[in-house]
Coordinates of C-alpha atoms in Angstrom, one line a residue:
X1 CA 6.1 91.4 7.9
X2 CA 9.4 90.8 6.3
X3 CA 10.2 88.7 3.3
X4 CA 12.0 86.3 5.7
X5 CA 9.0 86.3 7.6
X6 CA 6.8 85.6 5.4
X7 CA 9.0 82.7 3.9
X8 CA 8.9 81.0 7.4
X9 CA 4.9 81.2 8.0
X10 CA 3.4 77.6 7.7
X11 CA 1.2 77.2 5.2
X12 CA -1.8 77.4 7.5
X13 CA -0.7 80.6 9.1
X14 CA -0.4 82.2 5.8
X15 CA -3.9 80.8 5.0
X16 CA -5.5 82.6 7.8
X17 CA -3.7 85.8 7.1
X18 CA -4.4 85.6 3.9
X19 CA -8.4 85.0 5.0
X20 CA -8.7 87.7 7.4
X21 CA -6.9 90.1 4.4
X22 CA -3.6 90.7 6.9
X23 CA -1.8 89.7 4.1
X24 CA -1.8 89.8 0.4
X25 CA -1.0 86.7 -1.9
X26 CA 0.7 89.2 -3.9
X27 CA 3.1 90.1 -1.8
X28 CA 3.2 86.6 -0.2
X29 CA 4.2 85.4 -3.5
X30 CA 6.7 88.4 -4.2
X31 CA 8.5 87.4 -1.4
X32 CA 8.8 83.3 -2.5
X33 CA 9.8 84.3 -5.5
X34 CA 12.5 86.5 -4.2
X35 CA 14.0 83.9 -1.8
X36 CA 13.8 81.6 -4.9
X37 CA 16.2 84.5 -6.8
X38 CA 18.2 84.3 -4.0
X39 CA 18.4 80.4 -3.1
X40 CA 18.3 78.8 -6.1
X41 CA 21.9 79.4 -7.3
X42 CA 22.8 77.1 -4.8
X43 CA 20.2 75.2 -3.9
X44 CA 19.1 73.9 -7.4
X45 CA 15.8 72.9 -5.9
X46 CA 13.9 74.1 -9.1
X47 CA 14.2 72.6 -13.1
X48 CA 11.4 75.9 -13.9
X49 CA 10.2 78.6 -12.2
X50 CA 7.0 80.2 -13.8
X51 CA 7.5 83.4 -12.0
X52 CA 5.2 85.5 -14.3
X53 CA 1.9 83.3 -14.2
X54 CA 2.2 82.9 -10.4
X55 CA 1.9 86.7 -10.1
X56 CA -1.0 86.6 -12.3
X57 CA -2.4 84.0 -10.0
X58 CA -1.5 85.7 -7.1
X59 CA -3.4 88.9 -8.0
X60 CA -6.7 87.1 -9.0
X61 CA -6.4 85.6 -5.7
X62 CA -6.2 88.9 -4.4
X63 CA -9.1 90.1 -5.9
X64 CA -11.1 87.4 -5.5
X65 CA -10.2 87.3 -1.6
X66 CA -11.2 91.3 -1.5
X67 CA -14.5 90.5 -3.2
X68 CA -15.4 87.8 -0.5
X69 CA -14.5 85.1 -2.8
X70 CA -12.3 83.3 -0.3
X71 CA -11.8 79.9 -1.7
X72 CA -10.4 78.1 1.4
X73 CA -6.9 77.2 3.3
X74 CA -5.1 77.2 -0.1
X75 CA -6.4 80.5 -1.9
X76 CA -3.3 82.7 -2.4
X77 CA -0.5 80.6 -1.0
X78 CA 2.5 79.9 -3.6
X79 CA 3.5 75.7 -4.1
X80 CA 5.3 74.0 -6.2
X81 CA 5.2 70.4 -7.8
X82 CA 7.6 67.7 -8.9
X83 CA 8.4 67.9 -12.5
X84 CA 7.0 64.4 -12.5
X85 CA 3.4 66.7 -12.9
X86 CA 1.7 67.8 -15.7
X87 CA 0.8 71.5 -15.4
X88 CA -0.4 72.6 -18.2
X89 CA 1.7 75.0 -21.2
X90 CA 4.3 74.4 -18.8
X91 CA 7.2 71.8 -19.1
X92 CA 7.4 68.8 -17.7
X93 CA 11.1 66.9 -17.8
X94 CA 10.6 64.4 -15.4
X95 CA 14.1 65.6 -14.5
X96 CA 15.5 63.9 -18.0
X97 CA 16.8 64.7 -21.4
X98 CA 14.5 62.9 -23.1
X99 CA 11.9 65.2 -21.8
X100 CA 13.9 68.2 -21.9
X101 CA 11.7 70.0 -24.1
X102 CA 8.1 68.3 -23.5
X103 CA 5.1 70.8 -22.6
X104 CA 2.3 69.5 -21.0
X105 CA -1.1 69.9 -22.5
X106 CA -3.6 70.0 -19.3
X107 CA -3.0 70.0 -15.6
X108 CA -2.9 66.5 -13.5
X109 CA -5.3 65.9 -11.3
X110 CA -3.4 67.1 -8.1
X111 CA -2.7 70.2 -9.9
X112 CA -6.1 70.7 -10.7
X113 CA -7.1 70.5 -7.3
X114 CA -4.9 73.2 -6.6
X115 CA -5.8 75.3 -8.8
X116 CA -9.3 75.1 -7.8
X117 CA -8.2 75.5 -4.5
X118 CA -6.7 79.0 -5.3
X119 CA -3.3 77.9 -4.9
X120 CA -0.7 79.7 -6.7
X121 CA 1.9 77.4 -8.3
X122 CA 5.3 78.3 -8.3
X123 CA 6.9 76.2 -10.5
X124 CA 8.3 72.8 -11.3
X125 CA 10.6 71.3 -8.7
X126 CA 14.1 69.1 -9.6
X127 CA 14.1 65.5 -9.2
X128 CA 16.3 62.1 -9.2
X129 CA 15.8 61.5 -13.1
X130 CA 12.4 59.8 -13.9
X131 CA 11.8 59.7 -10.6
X132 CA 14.3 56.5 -10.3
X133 CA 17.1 57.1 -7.3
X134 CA 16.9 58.1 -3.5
X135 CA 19.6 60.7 -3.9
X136 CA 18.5 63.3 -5.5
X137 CA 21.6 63.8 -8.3
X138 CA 20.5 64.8 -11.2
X139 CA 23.4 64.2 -14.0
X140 CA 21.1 66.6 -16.4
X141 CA 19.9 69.3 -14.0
X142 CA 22.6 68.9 -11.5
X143 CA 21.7 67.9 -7.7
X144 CA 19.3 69.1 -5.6
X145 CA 21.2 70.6 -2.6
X146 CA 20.3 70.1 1.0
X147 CA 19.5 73.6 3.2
X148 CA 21.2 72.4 6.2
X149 CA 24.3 71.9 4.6
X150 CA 24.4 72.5 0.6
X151 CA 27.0 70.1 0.2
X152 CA 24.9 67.1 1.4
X153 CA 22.2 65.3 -0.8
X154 CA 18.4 66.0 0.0
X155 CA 17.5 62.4 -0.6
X156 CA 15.2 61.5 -3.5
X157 CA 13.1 61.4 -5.7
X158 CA 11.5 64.2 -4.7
X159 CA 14.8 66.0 -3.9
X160 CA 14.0 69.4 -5.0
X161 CA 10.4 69.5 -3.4
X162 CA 12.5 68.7 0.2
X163 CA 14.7 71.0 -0.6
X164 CA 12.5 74.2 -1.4
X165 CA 9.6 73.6 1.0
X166 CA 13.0 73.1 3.5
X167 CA 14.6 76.4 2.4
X168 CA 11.4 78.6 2.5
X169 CA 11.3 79.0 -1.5
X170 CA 7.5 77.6 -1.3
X171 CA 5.1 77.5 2.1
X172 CA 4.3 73.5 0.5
X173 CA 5.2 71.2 -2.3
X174 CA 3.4 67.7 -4.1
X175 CA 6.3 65.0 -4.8
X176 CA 5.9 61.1 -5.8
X177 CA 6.7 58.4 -3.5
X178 CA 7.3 55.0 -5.2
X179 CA 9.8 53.5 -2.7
X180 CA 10.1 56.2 -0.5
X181 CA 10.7 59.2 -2.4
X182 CA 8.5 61.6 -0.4
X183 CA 9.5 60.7 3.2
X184 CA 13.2 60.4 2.9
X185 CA 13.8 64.0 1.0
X186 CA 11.3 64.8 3.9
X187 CA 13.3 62.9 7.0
X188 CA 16.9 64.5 5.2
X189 CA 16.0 67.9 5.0
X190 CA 13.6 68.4 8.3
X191 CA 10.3 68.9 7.0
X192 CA 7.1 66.9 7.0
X193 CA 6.1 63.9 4.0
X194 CA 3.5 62.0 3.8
X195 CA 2.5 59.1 1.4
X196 CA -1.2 58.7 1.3
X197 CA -2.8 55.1 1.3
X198 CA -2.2 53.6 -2.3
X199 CA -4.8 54.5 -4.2
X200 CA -5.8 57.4 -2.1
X201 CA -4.7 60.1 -4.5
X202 CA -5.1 60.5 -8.3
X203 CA -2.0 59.8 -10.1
X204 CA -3.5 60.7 -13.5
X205 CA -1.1 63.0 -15.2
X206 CA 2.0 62.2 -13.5
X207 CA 4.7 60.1 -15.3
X208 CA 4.5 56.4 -13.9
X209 CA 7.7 55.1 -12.5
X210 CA 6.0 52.0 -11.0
X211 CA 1.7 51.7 -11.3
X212 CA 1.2 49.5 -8.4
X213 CA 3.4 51.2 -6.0
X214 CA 3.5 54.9 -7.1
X215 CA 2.2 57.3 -4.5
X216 CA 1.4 60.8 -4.8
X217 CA 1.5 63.1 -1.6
X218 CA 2.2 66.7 0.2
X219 CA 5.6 67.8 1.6
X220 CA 4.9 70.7 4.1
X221 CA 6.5 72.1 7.4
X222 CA 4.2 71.4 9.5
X223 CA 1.8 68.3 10.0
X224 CA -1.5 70.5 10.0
X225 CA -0.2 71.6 6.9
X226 CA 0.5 68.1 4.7
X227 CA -4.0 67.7 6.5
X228 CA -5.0 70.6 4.8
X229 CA -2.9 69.3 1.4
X230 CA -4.4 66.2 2.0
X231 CA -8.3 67.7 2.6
X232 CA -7.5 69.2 -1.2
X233 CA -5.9 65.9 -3.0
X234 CA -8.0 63.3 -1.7
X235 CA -11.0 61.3 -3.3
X236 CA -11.7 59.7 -6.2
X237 CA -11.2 60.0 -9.5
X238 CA -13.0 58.1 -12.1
X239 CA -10.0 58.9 -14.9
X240 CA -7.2 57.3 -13.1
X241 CA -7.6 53.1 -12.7
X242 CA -5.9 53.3 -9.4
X243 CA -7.7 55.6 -8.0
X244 CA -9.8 54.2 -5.2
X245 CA -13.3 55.3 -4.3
X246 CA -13.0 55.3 -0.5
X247 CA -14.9 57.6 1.9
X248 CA -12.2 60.7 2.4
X249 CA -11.9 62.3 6.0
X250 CA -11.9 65.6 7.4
X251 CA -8.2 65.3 8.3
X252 CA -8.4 68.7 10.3
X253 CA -11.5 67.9 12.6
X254 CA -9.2 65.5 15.0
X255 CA -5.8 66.2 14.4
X256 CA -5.6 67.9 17.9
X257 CA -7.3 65.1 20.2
X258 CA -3.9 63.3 20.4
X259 CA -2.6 60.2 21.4
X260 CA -3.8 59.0 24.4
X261 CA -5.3 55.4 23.7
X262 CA -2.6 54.4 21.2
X263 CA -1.7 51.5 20.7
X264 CA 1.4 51.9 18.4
X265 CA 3.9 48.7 17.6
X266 CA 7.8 48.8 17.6
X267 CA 9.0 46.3 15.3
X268 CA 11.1 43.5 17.1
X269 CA 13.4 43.1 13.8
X270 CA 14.7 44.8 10.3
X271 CA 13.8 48.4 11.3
X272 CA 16.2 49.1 13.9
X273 CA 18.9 47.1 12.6
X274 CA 22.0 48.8 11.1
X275 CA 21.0 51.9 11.8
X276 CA 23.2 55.0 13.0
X277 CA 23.5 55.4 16.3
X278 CA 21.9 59.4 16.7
X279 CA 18.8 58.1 14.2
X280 CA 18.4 55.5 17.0
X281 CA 18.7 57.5 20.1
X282 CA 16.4 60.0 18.3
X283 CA 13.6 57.7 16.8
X284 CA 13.6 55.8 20.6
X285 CA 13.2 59.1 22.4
X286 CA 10.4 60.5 20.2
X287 CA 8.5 57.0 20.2
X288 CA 9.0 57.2 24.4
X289 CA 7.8 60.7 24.5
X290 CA 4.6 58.9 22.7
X291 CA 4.8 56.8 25.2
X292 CA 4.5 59.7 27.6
X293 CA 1.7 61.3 26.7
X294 CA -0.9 58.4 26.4
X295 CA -0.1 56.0 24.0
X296 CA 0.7 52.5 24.6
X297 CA 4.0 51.1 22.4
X298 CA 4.5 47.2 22.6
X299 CA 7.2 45.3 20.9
X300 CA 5.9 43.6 17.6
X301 CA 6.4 40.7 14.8
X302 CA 6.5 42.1 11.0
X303 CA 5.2 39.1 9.5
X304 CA 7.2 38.5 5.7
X305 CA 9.7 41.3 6.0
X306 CA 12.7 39.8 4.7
X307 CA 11.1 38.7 1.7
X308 CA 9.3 42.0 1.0
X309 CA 12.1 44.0 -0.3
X310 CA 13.4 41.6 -2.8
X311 CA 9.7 40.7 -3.7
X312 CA 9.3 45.1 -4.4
X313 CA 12.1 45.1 -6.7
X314 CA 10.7 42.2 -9.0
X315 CA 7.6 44.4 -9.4
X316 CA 9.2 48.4 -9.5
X317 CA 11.8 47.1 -12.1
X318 CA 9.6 44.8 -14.8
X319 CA 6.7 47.9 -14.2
X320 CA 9.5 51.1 -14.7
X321 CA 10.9 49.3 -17.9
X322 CA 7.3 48.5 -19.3
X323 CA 7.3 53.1 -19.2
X324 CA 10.9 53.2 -20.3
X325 CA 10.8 50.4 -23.1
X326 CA 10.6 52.6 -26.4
X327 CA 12.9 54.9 -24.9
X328 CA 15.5 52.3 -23.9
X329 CA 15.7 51.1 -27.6
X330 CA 15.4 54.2 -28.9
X331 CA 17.3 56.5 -27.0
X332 CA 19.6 54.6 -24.5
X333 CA 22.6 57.2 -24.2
X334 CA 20.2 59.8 -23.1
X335 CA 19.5 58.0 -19.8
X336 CA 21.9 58.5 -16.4
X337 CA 23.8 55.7 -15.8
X338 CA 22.4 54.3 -13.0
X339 CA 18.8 55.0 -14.4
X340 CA 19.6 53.2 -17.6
X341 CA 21.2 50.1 -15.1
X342 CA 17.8 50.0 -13.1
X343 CA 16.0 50.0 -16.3
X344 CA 18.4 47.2 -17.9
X345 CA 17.8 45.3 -15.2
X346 CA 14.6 45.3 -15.4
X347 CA 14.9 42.9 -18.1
X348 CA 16.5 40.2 -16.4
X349 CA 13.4 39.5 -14.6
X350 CA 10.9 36.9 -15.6
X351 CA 6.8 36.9 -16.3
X352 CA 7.1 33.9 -13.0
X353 CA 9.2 36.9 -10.9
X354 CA 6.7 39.3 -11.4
X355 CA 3.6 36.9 -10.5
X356 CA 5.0 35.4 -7.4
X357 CA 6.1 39.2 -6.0
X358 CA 2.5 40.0 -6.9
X359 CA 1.3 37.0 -4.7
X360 CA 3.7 37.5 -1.7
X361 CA 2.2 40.9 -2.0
X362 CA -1.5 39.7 -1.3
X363 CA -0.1 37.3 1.3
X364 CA 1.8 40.5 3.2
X365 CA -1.7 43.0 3.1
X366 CA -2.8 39.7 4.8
X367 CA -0.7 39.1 7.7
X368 CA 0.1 42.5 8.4
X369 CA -3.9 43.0 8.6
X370 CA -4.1 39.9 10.3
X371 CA -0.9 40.2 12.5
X372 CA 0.0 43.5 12.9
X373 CA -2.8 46.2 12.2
X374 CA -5.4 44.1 14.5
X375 CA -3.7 44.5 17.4
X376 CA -1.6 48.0 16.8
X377 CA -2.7 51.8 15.3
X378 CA 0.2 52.7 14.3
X379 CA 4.2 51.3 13.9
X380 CA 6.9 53.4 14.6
X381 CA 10.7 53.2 12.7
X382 CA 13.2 55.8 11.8
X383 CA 12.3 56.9 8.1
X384 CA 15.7 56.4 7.0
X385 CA 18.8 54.3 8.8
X386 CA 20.8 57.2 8.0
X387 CA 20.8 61.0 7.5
X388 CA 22.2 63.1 4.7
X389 CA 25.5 62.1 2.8
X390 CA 27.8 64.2 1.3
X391 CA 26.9 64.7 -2.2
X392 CA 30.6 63.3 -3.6
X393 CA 30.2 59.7 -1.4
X394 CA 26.5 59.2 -2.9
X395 CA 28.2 60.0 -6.6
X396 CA 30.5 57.9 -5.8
X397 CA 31.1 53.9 -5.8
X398 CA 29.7 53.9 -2.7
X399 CA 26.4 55.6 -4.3
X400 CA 24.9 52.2 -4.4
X401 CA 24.9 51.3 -0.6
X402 CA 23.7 55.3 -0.1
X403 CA 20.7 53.8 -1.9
X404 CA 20.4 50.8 -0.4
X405 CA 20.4 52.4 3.2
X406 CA 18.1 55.3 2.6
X407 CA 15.2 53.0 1.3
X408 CA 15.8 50.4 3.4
X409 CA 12.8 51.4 6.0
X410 CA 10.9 53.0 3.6
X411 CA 10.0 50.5 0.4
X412 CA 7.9 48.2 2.8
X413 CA 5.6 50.2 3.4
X414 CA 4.6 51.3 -1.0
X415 CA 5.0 47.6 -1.2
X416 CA 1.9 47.0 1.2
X417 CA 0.2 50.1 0.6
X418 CA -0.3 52.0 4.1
X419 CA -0.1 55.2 4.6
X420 CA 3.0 56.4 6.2
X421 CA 4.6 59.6 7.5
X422 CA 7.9 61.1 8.0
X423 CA 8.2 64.0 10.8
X424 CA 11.3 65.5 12.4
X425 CA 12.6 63.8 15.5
X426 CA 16.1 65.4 16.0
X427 CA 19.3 66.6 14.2
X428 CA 22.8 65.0 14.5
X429 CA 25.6 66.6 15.9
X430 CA 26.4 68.0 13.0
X431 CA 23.3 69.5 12.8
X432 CA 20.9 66.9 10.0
X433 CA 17.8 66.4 10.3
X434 CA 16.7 62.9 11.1
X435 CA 13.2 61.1 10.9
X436 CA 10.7 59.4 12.6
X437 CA 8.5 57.2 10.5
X438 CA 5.0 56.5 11.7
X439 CA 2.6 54.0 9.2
X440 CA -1.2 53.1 10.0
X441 CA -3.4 50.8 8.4
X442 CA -5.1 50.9 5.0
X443 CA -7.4 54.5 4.5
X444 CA -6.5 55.3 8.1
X445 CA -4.6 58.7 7.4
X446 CA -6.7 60.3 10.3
X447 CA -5.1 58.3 13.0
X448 CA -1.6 58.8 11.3
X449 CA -2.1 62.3 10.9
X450 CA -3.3 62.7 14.9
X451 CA -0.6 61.2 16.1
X452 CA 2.4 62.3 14.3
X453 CA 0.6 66.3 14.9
X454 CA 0.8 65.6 18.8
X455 CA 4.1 64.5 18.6
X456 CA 5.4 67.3 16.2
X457 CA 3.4 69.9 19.2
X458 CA 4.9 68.6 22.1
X459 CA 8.4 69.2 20.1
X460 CA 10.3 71.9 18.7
X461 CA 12.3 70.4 15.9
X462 CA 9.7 71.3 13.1
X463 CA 10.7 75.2 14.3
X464 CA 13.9 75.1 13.3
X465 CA 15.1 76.7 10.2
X466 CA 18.1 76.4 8.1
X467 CA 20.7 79.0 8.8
X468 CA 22.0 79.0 5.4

C-alpha cells in the first residue's frame, strides 16, 4: 500500500489489517507521521507532535501483534488528542500561554484507555484557546486550517482534531464538546463527531471549560469508527464525579440493523430557522432519504427552546470563570481577547442566574423526556446553520455572529445532556462540507449510532477526501 493509502484507510480497516498482520503499525504510523511532515505547515492542526514515542509504540505493537498478543480494534493505529488531555511527560497547553510550558504528570482517563487499547498516540492536537470559541483561531498557536479549503476555519474547539482526522494526519482523534465543540469542527471539515451522553465518558484529566456541560468524545471518518472509539472510552469511572455508572453497550453488535422502525422528530421551530439555504436542501434530503429506507419522520414541538440558550450561557460562563479565576487576576494580558471577554463576563452574572439556569435545566430534561423523547428515537437538525467561513470574516468584527451561528443548533443539546451526532450530508457548491445532526435520548448512543451508520452507508459523502 502507499502512504496515501494508508492515510485514507478508516480506522477499522486499518484495525483488521493490522489483526490479520497485512499491515504493520510501524509502517502505518511512518506513514501518519509523514503526511503530518507534509500537512502541517499549512494545516496547523497540531500544538505537539511526539513523533519519537509513537514509533516506540508502534513497534511494541508490532511485536505484541506477531506474538498473538492482539489487543483489539485499536492495537497499532496512530490518534491523536486535544491538547485539552493530559498525556503524561507530554505537554499539555490547553491551546494558551499560560500553559505554554506545563507537562502533564499521568495520562487522563481517555488516554489511558487508549493506551491500554494499544493505540499509538500521535500527539497533541490545536485548539480554540482553553477550549473557549467555535472557530478554531488560535491567537497563540495560530489557526487550525480547514482541508477543504486552508483559508476557511475548521470550526472549534476541537479545531485541530477536525482538521487532522479530516486531512489524513491520524486514522481518529478525542476532542471536548462543551457547546458543540466536537460536532461542528466535525460538520465543517466532513468527518464524523460525536458527543456521548453527559456523563458517559470520564472527563478526569482534561482541563474543565464548563463541569456540567463538558463532553468528551471521538472524531473519526467513519461512523463504525467513532463505535469502536466509543466501545474503548465508555464506562465508569469512580475518580471523575461526573462520571455516571450506567450499563455501556456493545455499540458494534447493531450498528448494521438500520433504520427501519424509526421514529425520528423534525423540529417545527429554531432549528431550521436562519439557516443557509444548501445546509437546508442538504439536511432535508438526507432526513428524506431516512425517510426512505424505513424510518418514520413527523414534525415536532421542542418544548423550552428559546429559553435554553440564554439559560446555557448563565451556567458555561459563571462555571469557565470559577477554572479561570486565579488566572484572570493573576495573569489577564496572557488571555485572547475574546477569551478574556467570555471570562470577564462571566462576572456579571449573579448566584440567582446561575440557580434559575440550573432549574430551567431540570425542567427541559423533563419535557423533552416527557414531550419529545416519548414519542420520537431520534431528532434530526443541521449541526451547524452555516458551513465554514473564511478565516479573515471570523477574525474579524463579524467574528462574533460566526460564533453565534455555528453554535446555534448545537448548545441545546450539552445543555440537556443527549447524545448527539454530526455526519456528512453534502458539500456546498463551493465544495464545504455541511452536517446533519442526529440526537437521541439519555444513554441511548446505540440507536444514535445505528441510525446515523445507515445513513452514512446508503451515502457517499463520508468517501470523499480533500484534494488539497
Amino acid at each position: 500500500m502507499s502512504a496515501g493509502e494508508l492515510t485514507a484507510l478508516s480506522l477499522a480497516e486499518a484495525g483488521r489489517l493490522v489483526r490479520e498482520r497485512e499491515l504493520s503499525p510501524v509502517e502505518m504510523t511512518d506513514a501518519h507521521l509523514a503526511q503530518i511532515g507534509r500537512l502541517e505547515p499549512r494545516l496547523n492542526a497540531f500544538i505537539t507532535v511526539t513523533a519519537d514515542e509513537a514509533r516506540r509504540a508502534a513497534k511494541a505493537a508490532e511485536d505484541e501483534v506477531a506474538a498473538g498478543k492482539h489487543r483489539g480494534r485499536l492495537h497499532g493505529l496512530p490518534i491523536a488528542i486535544k491538547d485539552l488531555f493530559d498525556l503524561a511527560s507530554v505537554r499539555m497547553t490547553a491551546g494558551s500561554r499560560i500553559l505554554a510550558d506545563n507537562v502533564s504528570a499521568d495520562d487522563s482517563e481517555a488516554a489511558a484507555r487508549l493506551r491500554e487499547a494499544g493505540a499509538v498516540m500521535l500527539g497533541k492536537l490545536n485548539l480554540h484557546e482553553f477550549a473557549f470559541g467555535a472557530t478554531g483561531i488560535n491567537p497563540h498557536f495560530g489557526p487550525a486550517r480547514n482541508p477543504w479549503d486552508p483559508e476557511h476555519i475548521t470550526g472549534g474547539s476541537s479545531s485541530g482534531s477536525g482538521a487532522a482526522v479530516a486531512s489524513g494526519e491520524c486514522l481518529a482523534a478525542l476532542g471536548t464538546d462543551t457547546g458543540g465543540s466536537i460536532r461542528i469542527p466535525a460538520s465543517l471539515c466532513g468527518i464524523v463527531g460525536l458527543k456521548p451522553t453527559h456523563g458517559r465518558v470520564s472527563k478526569r484529566g482534561v482541563l474543565p471549560l464548563s463541569w456540567s456541560l463538558d463532553h468528551v468524545g471521538p472524531m473519526t471518518r467513519t461512523v463504525e469508527d467513532a463505535a469502536i472509539l466509543l466501545d474503548v472510552l465508555a464506562g465508569h469511572d469512580p475518580s471523575d464525579a461526573s462520571s455516571a455508572d450506567q450499563p455501556v453497550s456493545d455499540y458494534l453488535a447493531s450498528l448494521k440493523e438500520g433504520v427501519r422502525g424509526m421514529r425520528i422528530g423534525i423540529p417545527r421551530r429554531f432549528f431550521f430557522e436562519n439557516v443557509d439555504p444548501e445546509v437546508e436542501t442538504a439536511v432535508r434530503s438526507a432526513i428524506t432519504l431516512l425517510g426512505e429506507m424505513g424510518a418514520t419522520t413527523l414534525e415536532i414541538d421542542v418544548p423550552l427552546i428559546d429559553e435554553i440558550p440564554g439559560a446555557l450561557t448563565a451556567i458555561m460562563l459563571p462555571e469557565a470563570l470559577a477554572v479561570h479565576q486565579r488566572w484572570m487576576k493573576e495573569r489577564p494580558d496572557e488571555y485572547g481577547d475574546d477569551v478574556r471577554y467570555r471570562l470577564e463576563l462571566g462576572s456579571t452574572y449573579l448566584a440567582v442566574h446561575y440557580v434559575q439556569a440550573q432549574r430551567l435545566r431540570e425542567m427541559a430534561v423533563r419535557a423533552w423526556r416527557e414531550e419529545v423523547f416519548s414519542q420520537i428515537d431520534l431528532i434530526a437538525t443541521p449541526t451547524t446553520p452555516i458551513t465554514a467561513r473564511r478565516i479573515e470574516e471570523a477574525s474579524s468584527d463579524d467574528g462574533l455572529q460566526v460564533t453565534f451561528s455555528l453554535i446555534r443548533f448545537t448548545n441545546p443539546l450539552n445543555f440537556l445532556g443527549v447524545p448527539a451526532i454530526s455526519v456528512p450530508c453534502g458539500f456546498t457548491t463551493e465544495g464545504l462540507p455541511i452536517g446533519l445532526q442526529l440526537a437521541a435520548r439519555w444513554w441511548d448512543e446505540e440507536s444514535l449510532l445505528r441510525a446515523a451508520q445507515a445513513y452514512e452507508q446508503a451515502t457517499n459523502w463520508h468517501n470523499r477526501r480533500p484534494a488539497r
